[in-house]
PDB file of C-alpha atoms in Angstrom:
ATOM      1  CA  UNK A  10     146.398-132.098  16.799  1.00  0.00           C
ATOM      2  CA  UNK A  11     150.191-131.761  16.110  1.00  0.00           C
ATOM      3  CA  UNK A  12     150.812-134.520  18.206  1.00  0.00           C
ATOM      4  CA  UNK A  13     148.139-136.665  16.874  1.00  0.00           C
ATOM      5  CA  UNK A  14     149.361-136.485  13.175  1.00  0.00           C
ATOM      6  CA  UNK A  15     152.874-137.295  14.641  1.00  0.00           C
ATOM      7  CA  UNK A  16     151.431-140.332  16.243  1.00  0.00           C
ATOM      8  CA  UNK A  17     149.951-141.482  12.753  1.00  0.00           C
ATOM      9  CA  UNK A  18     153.192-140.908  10.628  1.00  0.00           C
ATOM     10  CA  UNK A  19     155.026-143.293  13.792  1.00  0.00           C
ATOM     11  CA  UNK A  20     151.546-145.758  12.970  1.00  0.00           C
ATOM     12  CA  UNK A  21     151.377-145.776  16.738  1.00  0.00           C
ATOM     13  CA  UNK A  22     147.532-146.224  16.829  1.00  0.00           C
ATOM     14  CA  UNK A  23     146.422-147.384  20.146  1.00  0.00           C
ATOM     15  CA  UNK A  24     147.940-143.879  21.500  1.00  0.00           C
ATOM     16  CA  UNK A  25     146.840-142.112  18.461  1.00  0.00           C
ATOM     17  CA  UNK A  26     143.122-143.644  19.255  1.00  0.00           C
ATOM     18  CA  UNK A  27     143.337-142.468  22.535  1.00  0.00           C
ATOM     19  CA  UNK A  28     144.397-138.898  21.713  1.00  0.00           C
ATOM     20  CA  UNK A  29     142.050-138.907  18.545  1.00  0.00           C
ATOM     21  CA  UNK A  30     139.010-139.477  21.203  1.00  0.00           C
ATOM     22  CA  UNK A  31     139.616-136.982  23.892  1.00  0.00           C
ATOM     23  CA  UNK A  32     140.170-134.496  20.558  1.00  0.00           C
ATOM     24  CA  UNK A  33     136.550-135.605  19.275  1.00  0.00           C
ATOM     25  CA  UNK A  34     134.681-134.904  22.690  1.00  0.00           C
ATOM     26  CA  UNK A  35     136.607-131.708  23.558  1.00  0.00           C
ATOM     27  CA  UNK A  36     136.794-129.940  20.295  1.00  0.00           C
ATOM     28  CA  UNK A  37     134.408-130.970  18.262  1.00  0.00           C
ATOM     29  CA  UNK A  38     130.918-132.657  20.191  1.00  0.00           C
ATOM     30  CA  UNK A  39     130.518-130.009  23.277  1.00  0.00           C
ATOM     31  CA  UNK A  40     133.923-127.948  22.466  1.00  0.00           C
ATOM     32  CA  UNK A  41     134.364-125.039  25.266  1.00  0.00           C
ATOM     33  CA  UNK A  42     137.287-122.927  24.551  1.00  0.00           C
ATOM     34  CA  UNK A  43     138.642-122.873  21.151  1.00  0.00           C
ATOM     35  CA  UNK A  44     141.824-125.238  20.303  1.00  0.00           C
ATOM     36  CA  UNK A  45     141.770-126.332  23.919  1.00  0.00           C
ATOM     37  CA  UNK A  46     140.954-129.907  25.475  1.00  0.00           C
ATOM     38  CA  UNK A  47     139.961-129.168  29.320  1.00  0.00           C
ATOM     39  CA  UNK A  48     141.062-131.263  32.042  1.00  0.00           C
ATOM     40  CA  UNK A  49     137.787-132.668  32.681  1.00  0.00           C
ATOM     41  CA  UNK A  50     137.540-134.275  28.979  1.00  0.00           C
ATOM     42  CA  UNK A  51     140.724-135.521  29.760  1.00  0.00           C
ATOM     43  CA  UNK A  52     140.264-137.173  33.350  1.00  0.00           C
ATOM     44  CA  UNK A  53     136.831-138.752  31.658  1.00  0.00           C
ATOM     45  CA  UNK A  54     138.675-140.756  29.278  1.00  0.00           C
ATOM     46  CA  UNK A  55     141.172-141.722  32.171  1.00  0.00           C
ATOM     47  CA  UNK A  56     138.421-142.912  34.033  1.00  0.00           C
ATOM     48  CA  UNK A  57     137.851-145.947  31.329  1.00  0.00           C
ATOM     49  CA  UNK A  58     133.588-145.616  31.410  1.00  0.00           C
ATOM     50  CA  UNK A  59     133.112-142.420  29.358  1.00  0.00           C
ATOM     51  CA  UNK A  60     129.824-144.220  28.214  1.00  0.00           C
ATOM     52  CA  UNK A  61     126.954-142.636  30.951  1.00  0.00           C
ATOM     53  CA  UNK A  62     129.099-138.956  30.609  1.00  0.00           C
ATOM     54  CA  UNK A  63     128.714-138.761  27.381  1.00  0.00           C
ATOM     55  CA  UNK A  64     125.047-139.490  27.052  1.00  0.00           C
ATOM     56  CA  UNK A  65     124.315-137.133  29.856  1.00  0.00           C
ATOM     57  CA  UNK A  66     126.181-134.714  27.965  1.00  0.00           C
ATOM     58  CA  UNK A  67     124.632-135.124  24.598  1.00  0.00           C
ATOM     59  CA  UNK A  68     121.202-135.084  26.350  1.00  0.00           C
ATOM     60  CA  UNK A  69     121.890-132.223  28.295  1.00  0.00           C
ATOM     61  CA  UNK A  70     123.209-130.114  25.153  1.00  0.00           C
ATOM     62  CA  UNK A  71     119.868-131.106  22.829  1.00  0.00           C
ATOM     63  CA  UNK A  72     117.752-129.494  25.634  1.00  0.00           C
ATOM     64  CA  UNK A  73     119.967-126.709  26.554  1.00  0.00           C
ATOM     65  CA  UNK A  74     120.706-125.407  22.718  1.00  0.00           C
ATOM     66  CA  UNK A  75     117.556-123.932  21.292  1.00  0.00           C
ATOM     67  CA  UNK A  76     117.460-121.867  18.433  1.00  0.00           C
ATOM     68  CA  UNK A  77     115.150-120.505  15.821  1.00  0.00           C
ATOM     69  CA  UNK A  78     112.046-122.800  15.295  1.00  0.00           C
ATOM     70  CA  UNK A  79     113.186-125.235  17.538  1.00  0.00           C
ATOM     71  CA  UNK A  80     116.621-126.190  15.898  1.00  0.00           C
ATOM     72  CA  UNK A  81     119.288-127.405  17.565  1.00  0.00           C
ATOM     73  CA  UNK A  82     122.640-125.726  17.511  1.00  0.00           C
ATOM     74  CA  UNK A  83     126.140-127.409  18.015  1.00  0.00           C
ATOM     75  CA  UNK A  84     124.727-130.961  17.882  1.00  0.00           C
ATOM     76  CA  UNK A  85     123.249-131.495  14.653  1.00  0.00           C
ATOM     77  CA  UNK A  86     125.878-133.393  13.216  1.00  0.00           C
ATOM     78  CA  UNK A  87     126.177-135.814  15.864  1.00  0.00           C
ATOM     79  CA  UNK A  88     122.191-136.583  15.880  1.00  0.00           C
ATOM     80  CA  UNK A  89     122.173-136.581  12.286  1.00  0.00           C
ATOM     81  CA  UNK A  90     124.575-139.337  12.306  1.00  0.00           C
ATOM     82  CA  UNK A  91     122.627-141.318  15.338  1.00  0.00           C
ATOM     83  CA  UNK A  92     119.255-141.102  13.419  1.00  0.00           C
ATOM     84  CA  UNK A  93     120.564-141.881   9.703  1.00  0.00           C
ATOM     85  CA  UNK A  94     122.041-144.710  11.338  1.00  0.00           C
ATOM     86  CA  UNK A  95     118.396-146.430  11.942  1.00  0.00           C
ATOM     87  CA  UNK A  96     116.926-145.317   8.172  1.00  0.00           C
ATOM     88  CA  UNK A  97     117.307-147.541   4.677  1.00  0.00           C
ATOM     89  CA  UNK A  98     120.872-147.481   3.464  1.00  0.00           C
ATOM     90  CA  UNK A  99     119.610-148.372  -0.010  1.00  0.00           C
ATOM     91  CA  UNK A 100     116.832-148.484  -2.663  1.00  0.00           C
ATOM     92  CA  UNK A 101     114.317-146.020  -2.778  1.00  0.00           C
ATOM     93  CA  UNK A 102     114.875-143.643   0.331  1.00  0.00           C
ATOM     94  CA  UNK A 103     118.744-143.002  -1.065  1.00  0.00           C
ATOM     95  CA  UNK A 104     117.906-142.407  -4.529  1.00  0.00           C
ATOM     96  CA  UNK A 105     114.579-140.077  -4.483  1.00  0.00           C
ATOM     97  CA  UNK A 106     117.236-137.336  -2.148  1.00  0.00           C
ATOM     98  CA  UNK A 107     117.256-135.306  -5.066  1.00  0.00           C
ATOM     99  CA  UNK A 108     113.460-134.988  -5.685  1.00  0.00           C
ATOM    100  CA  UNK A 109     112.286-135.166  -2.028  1.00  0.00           C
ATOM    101  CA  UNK A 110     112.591-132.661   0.665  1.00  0.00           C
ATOM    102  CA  UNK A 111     113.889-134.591   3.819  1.00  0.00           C
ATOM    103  CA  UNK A 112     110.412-134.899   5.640  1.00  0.00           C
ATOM    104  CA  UNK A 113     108.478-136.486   3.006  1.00  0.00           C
ATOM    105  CA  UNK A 114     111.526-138.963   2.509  1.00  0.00           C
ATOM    106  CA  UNK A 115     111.292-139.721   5.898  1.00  0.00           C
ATOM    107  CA  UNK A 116     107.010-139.737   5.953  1.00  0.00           C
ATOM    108  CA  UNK A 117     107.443-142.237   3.278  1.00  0.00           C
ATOM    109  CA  UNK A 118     108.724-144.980   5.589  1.00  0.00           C
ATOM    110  CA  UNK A 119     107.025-147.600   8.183  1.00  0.00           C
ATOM    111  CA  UNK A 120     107.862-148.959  11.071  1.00  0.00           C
ATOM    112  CA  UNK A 121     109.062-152.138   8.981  1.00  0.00           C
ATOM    113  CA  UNK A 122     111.456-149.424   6.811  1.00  0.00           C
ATOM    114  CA  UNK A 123     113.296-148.876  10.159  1.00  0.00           C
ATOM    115  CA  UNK A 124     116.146-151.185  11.436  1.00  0.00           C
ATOM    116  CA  UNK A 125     115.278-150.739  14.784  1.00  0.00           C
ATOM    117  CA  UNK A 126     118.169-153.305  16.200  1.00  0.00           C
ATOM    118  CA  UNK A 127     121.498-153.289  14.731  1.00  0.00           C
ATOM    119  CA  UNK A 128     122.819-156.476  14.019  1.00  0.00           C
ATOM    120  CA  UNK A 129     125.221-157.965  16.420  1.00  0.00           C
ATOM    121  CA  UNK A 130     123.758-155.863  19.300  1.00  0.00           C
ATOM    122  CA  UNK A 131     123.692-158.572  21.935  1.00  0.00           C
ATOM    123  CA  UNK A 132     122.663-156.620  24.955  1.00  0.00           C
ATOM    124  CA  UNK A 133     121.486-158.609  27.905  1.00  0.00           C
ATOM    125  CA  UNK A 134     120.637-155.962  30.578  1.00  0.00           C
ATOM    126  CA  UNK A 135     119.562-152.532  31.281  1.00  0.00           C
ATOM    127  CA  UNK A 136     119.526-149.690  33.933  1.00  0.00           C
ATOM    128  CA  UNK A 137     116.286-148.918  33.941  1.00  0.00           C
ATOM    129  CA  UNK A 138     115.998-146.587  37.098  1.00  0.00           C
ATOM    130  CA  UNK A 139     118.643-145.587  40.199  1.00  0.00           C
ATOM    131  CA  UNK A 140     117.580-145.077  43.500  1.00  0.00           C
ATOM    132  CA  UNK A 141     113.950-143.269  44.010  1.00  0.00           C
ATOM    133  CA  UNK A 142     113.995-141.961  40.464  1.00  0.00           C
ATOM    134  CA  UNK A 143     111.456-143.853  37.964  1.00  0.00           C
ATOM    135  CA  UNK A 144     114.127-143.235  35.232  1.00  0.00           C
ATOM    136  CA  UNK A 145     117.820-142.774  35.094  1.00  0.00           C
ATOM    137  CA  UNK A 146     119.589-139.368  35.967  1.00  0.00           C
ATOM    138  CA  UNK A 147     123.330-138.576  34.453  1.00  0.00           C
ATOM    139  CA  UNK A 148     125.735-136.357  35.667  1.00  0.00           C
ATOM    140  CA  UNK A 149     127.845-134.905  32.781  1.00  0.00           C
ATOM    141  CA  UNK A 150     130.392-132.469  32.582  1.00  0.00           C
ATOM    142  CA  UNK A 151     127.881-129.129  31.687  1.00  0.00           C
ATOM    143  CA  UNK A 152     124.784-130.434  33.853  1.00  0.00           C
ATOM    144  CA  UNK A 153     122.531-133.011  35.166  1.00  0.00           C
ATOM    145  CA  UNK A 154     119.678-135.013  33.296  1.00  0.00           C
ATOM    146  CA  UNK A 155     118.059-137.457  32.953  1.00  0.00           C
ATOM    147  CA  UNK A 156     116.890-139.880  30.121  1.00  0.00           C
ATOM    148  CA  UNK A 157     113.793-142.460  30.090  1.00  0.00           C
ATOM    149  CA  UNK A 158     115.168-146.104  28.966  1.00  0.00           C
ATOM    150  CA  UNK A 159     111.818-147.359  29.109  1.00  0.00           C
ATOM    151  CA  UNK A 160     111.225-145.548  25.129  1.00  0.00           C
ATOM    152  CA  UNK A 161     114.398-147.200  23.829  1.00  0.00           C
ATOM    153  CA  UNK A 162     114.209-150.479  24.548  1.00  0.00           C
ATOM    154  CA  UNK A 163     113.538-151.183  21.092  1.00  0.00           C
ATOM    155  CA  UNK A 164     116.604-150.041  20.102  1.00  0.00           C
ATOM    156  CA  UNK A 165     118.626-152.200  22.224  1.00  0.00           C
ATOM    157  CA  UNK A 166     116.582-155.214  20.757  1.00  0.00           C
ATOM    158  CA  UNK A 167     112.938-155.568  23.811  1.00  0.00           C
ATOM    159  CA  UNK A 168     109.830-155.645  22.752  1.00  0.00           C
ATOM    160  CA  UNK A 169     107.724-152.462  23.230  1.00  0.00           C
ATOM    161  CA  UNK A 170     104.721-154.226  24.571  1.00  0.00           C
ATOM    162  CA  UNK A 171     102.531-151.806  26.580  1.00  0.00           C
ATOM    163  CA  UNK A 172     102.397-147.613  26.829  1.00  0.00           C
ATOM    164  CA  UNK A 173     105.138-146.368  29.670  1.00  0.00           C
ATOM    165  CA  UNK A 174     103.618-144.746  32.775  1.00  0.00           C
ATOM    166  CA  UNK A 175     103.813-141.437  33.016  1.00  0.00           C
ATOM    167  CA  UNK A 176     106.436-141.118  35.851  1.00  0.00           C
ATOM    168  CA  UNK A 177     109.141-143.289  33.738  1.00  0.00           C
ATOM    169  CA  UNK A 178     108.847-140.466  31.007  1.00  0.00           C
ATOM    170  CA  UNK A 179     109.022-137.279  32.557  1.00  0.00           C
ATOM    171  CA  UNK A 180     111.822-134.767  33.289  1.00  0.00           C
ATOM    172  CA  UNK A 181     112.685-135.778  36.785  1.00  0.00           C
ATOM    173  CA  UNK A 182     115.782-134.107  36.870  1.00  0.00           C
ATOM    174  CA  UNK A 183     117.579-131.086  34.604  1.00  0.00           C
ATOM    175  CA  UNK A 184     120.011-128.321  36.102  1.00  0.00           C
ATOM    176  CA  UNK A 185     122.895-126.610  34.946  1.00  0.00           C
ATOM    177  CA  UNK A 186     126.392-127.766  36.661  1.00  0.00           C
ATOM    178  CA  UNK A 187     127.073-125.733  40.071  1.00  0.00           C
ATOM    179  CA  UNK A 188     123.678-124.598  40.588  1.00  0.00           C
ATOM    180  CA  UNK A 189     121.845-127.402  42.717  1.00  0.00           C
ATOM    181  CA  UNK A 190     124.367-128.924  44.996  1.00  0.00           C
ATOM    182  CA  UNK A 191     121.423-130.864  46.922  1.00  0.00           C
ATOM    183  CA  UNK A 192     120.168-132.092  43.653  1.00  0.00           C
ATOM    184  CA  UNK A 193     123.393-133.456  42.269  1.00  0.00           C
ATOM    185  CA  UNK A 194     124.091-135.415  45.657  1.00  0.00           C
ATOM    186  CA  UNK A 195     120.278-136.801  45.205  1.00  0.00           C
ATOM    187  CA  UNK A 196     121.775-138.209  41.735  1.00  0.00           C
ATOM    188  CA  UNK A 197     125.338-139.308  43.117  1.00  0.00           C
ATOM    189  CA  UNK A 198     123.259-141.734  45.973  1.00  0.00           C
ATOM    190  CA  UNK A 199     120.860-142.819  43.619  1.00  0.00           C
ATOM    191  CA  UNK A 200     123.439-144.612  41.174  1.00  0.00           C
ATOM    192  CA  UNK A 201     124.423-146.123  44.797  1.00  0.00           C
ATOM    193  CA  UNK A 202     121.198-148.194  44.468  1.00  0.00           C
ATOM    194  CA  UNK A 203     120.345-148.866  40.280  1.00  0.00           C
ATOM    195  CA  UNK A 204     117.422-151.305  39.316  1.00  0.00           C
ATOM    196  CA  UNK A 205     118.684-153.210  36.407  1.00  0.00           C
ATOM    197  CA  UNK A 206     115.872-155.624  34.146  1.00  0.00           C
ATOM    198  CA  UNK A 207     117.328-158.180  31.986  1.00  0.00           C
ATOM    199  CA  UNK A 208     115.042-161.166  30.072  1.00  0.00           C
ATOM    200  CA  UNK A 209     113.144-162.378  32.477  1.00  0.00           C
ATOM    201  CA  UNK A 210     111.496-159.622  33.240  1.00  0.00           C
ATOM    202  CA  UNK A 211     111.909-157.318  29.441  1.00  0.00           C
ATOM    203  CA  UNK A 212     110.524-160.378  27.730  1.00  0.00           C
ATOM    204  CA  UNK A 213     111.036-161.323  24.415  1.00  0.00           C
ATOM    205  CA  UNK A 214     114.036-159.888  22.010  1.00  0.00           C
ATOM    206  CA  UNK A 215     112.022-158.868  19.106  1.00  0.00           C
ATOM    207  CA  UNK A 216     112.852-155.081  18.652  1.00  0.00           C
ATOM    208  CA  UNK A 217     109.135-154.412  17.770  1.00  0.00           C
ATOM    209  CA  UNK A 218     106.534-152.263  19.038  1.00  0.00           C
ATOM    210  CA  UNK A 219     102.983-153.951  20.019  1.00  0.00           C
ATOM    211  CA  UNK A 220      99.245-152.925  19.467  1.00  0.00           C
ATOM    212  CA  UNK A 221      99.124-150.736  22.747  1.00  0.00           C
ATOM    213  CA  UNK A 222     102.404-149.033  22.674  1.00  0.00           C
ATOM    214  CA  UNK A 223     102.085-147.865  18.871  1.00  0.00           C
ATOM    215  CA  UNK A 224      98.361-146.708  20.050  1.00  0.00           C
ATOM    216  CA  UNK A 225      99.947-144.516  22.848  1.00  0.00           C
ATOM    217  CA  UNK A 226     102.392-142.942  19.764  1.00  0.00           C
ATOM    218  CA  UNK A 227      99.402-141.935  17.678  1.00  0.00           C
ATOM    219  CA  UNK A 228      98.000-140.634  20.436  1.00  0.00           C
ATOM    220  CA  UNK A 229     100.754-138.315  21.377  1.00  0.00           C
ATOM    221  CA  UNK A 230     100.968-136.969  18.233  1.00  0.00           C
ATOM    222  CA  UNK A 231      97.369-135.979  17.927  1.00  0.00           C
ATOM    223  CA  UNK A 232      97.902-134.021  21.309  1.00  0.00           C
ATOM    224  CA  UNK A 233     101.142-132.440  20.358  1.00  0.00           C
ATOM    225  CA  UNK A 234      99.993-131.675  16.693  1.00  0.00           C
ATOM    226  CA  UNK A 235     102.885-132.699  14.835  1.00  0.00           C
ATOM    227  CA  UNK A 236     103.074-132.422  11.079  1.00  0.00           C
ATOM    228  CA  UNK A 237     103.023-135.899   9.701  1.00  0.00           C
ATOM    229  CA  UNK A 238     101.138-135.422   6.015  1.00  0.00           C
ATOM    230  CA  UNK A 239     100.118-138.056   3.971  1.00  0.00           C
ATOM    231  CA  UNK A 240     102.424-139.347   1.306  1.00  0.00           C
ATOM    232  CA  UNK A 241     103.586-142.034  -0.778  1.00  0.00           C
ATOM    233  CA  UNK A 242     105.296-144.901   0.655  1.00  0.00           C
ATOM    234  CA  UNK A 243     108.643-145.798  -0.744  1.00  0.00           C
ATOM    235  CA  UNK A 244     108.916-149.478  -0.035  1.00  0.00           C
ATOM    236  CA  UNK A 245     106.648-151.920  -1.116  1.00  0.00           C
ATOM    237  CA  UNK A 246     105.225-153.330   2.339  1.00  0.00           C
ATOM    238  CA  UNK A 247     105.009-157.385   3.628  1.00  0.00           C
ATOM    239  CA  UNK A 248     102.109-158.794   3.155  1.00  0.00           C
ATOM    240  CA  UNK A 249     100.012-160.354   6.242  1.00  0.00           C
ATOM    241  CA  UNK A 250     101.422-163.441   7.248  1.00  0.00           C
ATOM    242  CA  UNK A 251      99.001-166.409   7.978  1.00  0.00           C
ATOM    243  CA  UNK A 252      99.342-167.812  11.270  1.00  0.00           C
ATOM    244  CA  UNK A 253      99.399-171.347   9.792  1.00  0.00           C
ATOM    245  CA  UNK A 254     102.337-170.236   8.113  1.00  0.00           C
ATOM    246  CA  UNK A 255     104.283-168.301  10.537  1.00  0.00           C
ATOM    247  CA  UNK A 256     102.918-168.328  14.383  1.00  0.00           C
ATOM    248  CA  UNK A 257     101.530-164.677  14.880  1.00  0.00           C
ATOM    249  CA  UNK A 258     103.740-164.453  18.136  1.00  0.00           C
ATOM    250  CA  UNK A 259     107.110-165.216  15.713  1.00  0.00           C
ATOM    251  CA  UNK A 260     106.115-163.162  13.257  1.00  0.00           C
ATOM    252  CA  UNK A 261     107.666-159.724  13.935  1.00  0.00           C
ATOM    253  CA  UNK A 262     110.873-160.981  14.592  1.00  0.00           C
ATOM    254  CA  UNK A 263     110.453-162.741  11.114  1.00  0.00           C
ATOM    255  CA  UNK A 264     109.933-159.980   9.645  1.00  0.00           C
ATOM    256  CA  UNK A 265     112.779-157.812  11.013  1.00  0.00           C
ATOM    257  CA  UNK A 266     115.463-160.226   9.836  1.00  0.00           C
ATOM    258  CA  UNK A 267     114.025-160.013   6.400  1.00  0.00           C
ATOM    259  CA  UNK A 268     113.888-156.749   5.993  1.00  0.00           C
ATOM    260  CA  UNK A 269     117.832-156.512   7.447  1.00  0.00           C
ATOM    261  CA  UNK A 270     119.008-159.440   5.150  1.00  0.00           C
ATOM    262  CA  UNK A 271     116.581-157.439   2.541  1.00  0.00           C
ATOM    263  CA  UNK A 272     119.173-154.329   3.173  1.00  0.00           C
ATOM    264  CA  UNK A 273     122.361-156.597   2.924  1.00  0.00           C
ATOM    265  CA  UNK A 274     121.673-157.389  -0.460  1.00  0.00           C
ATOM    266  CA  UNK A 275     123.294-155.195  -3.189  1.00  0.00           C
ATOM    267  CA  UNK A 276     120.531-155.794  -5.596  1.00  0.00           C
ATOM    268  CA  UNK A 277     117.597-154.426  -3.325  1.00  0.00           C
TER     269      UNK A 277
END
């Protein structure tokens, strides 16, 4: 940290960046001894493709760190600041905080509330399995997981058009570092042969969710009896779009860039 602050008095930034990020992932996302980087946060920056790392670490430590009633310790923070990221930035979700517990802030927003897509994410392609695993499995620095990319292509812009099979959601692989050496080569030869999608076969770029895939939500929560009660709404919701005016196939992707130029404007 010394040396960092005497890197920003110099205004030497791209080494200040550098130090500033190994700092971040060893001290403060999955720290491991107190006021010390390790070697291995050190050589993963080195490397130049922290990217698949650090999502197999951040998976790894929201299933490893259980506490009471299911919270998650150590890592709050850093999903807090992933999730808020998707929610309104303004209008009536920011300014009923004081008056409304979190969940019924957060029950009191549709799927057309959400910005599903950030703007300017122009992603083309996606690993969407490696070798004989229906999903993808990362090797971090703590452990070995893996993570389904088939339930977040709607983040990275694809339309969710039909329910995932079963064997591209499951945990396929999950073990602590050191403890399944045959397991982790399994993983190290299966990013030898990755299956990659791009348009042609994803489809369309709308960032929505279709009839069947929003079906196969609802019924996942009935089975796993989450608490979703019944309240308000907080935004006043489109109203259905004729098809003479907008095609029915365009209009979801209409409607997204309204609601994000909608959010752009101070006066909404």
């Amino acid at each position: 940290m010394k040396k960092a602050e005497a890197l920003a008095v110099e205004e030497r930034w791209k080494e200040f960046n550098a130090l500033l990020a190994v700092m971040i992932y060893g001290l403060v996302l999955f720290s491991n001894i107190p006021n010390f980087v390790d070697l291995t946060a050190i050589c993963l920056f080195m490397d130049q493709n922290p990217v698949p790392t650090l999502l197999a670490d951040t998976y790894y430590a929201v299933h490893s760190r259980y506490g009471k009633k299911g919270s998650v310790g150590g890592c709050l923070p850093l999903l807090y600041e992933w999730f808020s990221s998707y929610l309104p930035k303004s209008g009536a979700f920011v300014t009923t905080r004081d008056s409304h517990k979190w969940p019924q802030r957060i029950m009191g927003l549709t799927a057309n509330d959400i910005v599903w897509c950030h703007i300017g994410m122009d992603i083309e392609e996606v690993i969407t399995s490696c070798g004989s695993f229906d999903n993808v499995p990362l090797i971090g620095t703590k452990g070995v997981i893996n993570y389904n990319p088939r339930l977040v292509l709607r983040q990275l812009g694809f339309v969710l058009k039909d329910k995932p099979l079963d064997k591209e959601i499951f945990e396929s692989v999950c073990f602590e570092k050191g403890t399944d050496p045959e397991g982790l080569e399994k993983v190290r030869s299966a990013w030898n042969s990755i299956h990659i999608d791009d348009q042609t076969s994803l489809d369309e770029k709308n960032a929505v969710a279709k009839q069947a895939y929003t079906d196969w939500v609802k019924d996942r929560v009935k089975d796993r009896l989450l608490p979703f009660p019944k309240v308000n709404l907080l935004y006043e919701q489109p109203p259905e779009v004729l098809t003479a005016t907008v095609p029915v196939e365009n209009y979801p992707q209409v409607d997204m860039e309204n609601t994000q130029l909608c959010e752009k404007r101070p006066d909404t």
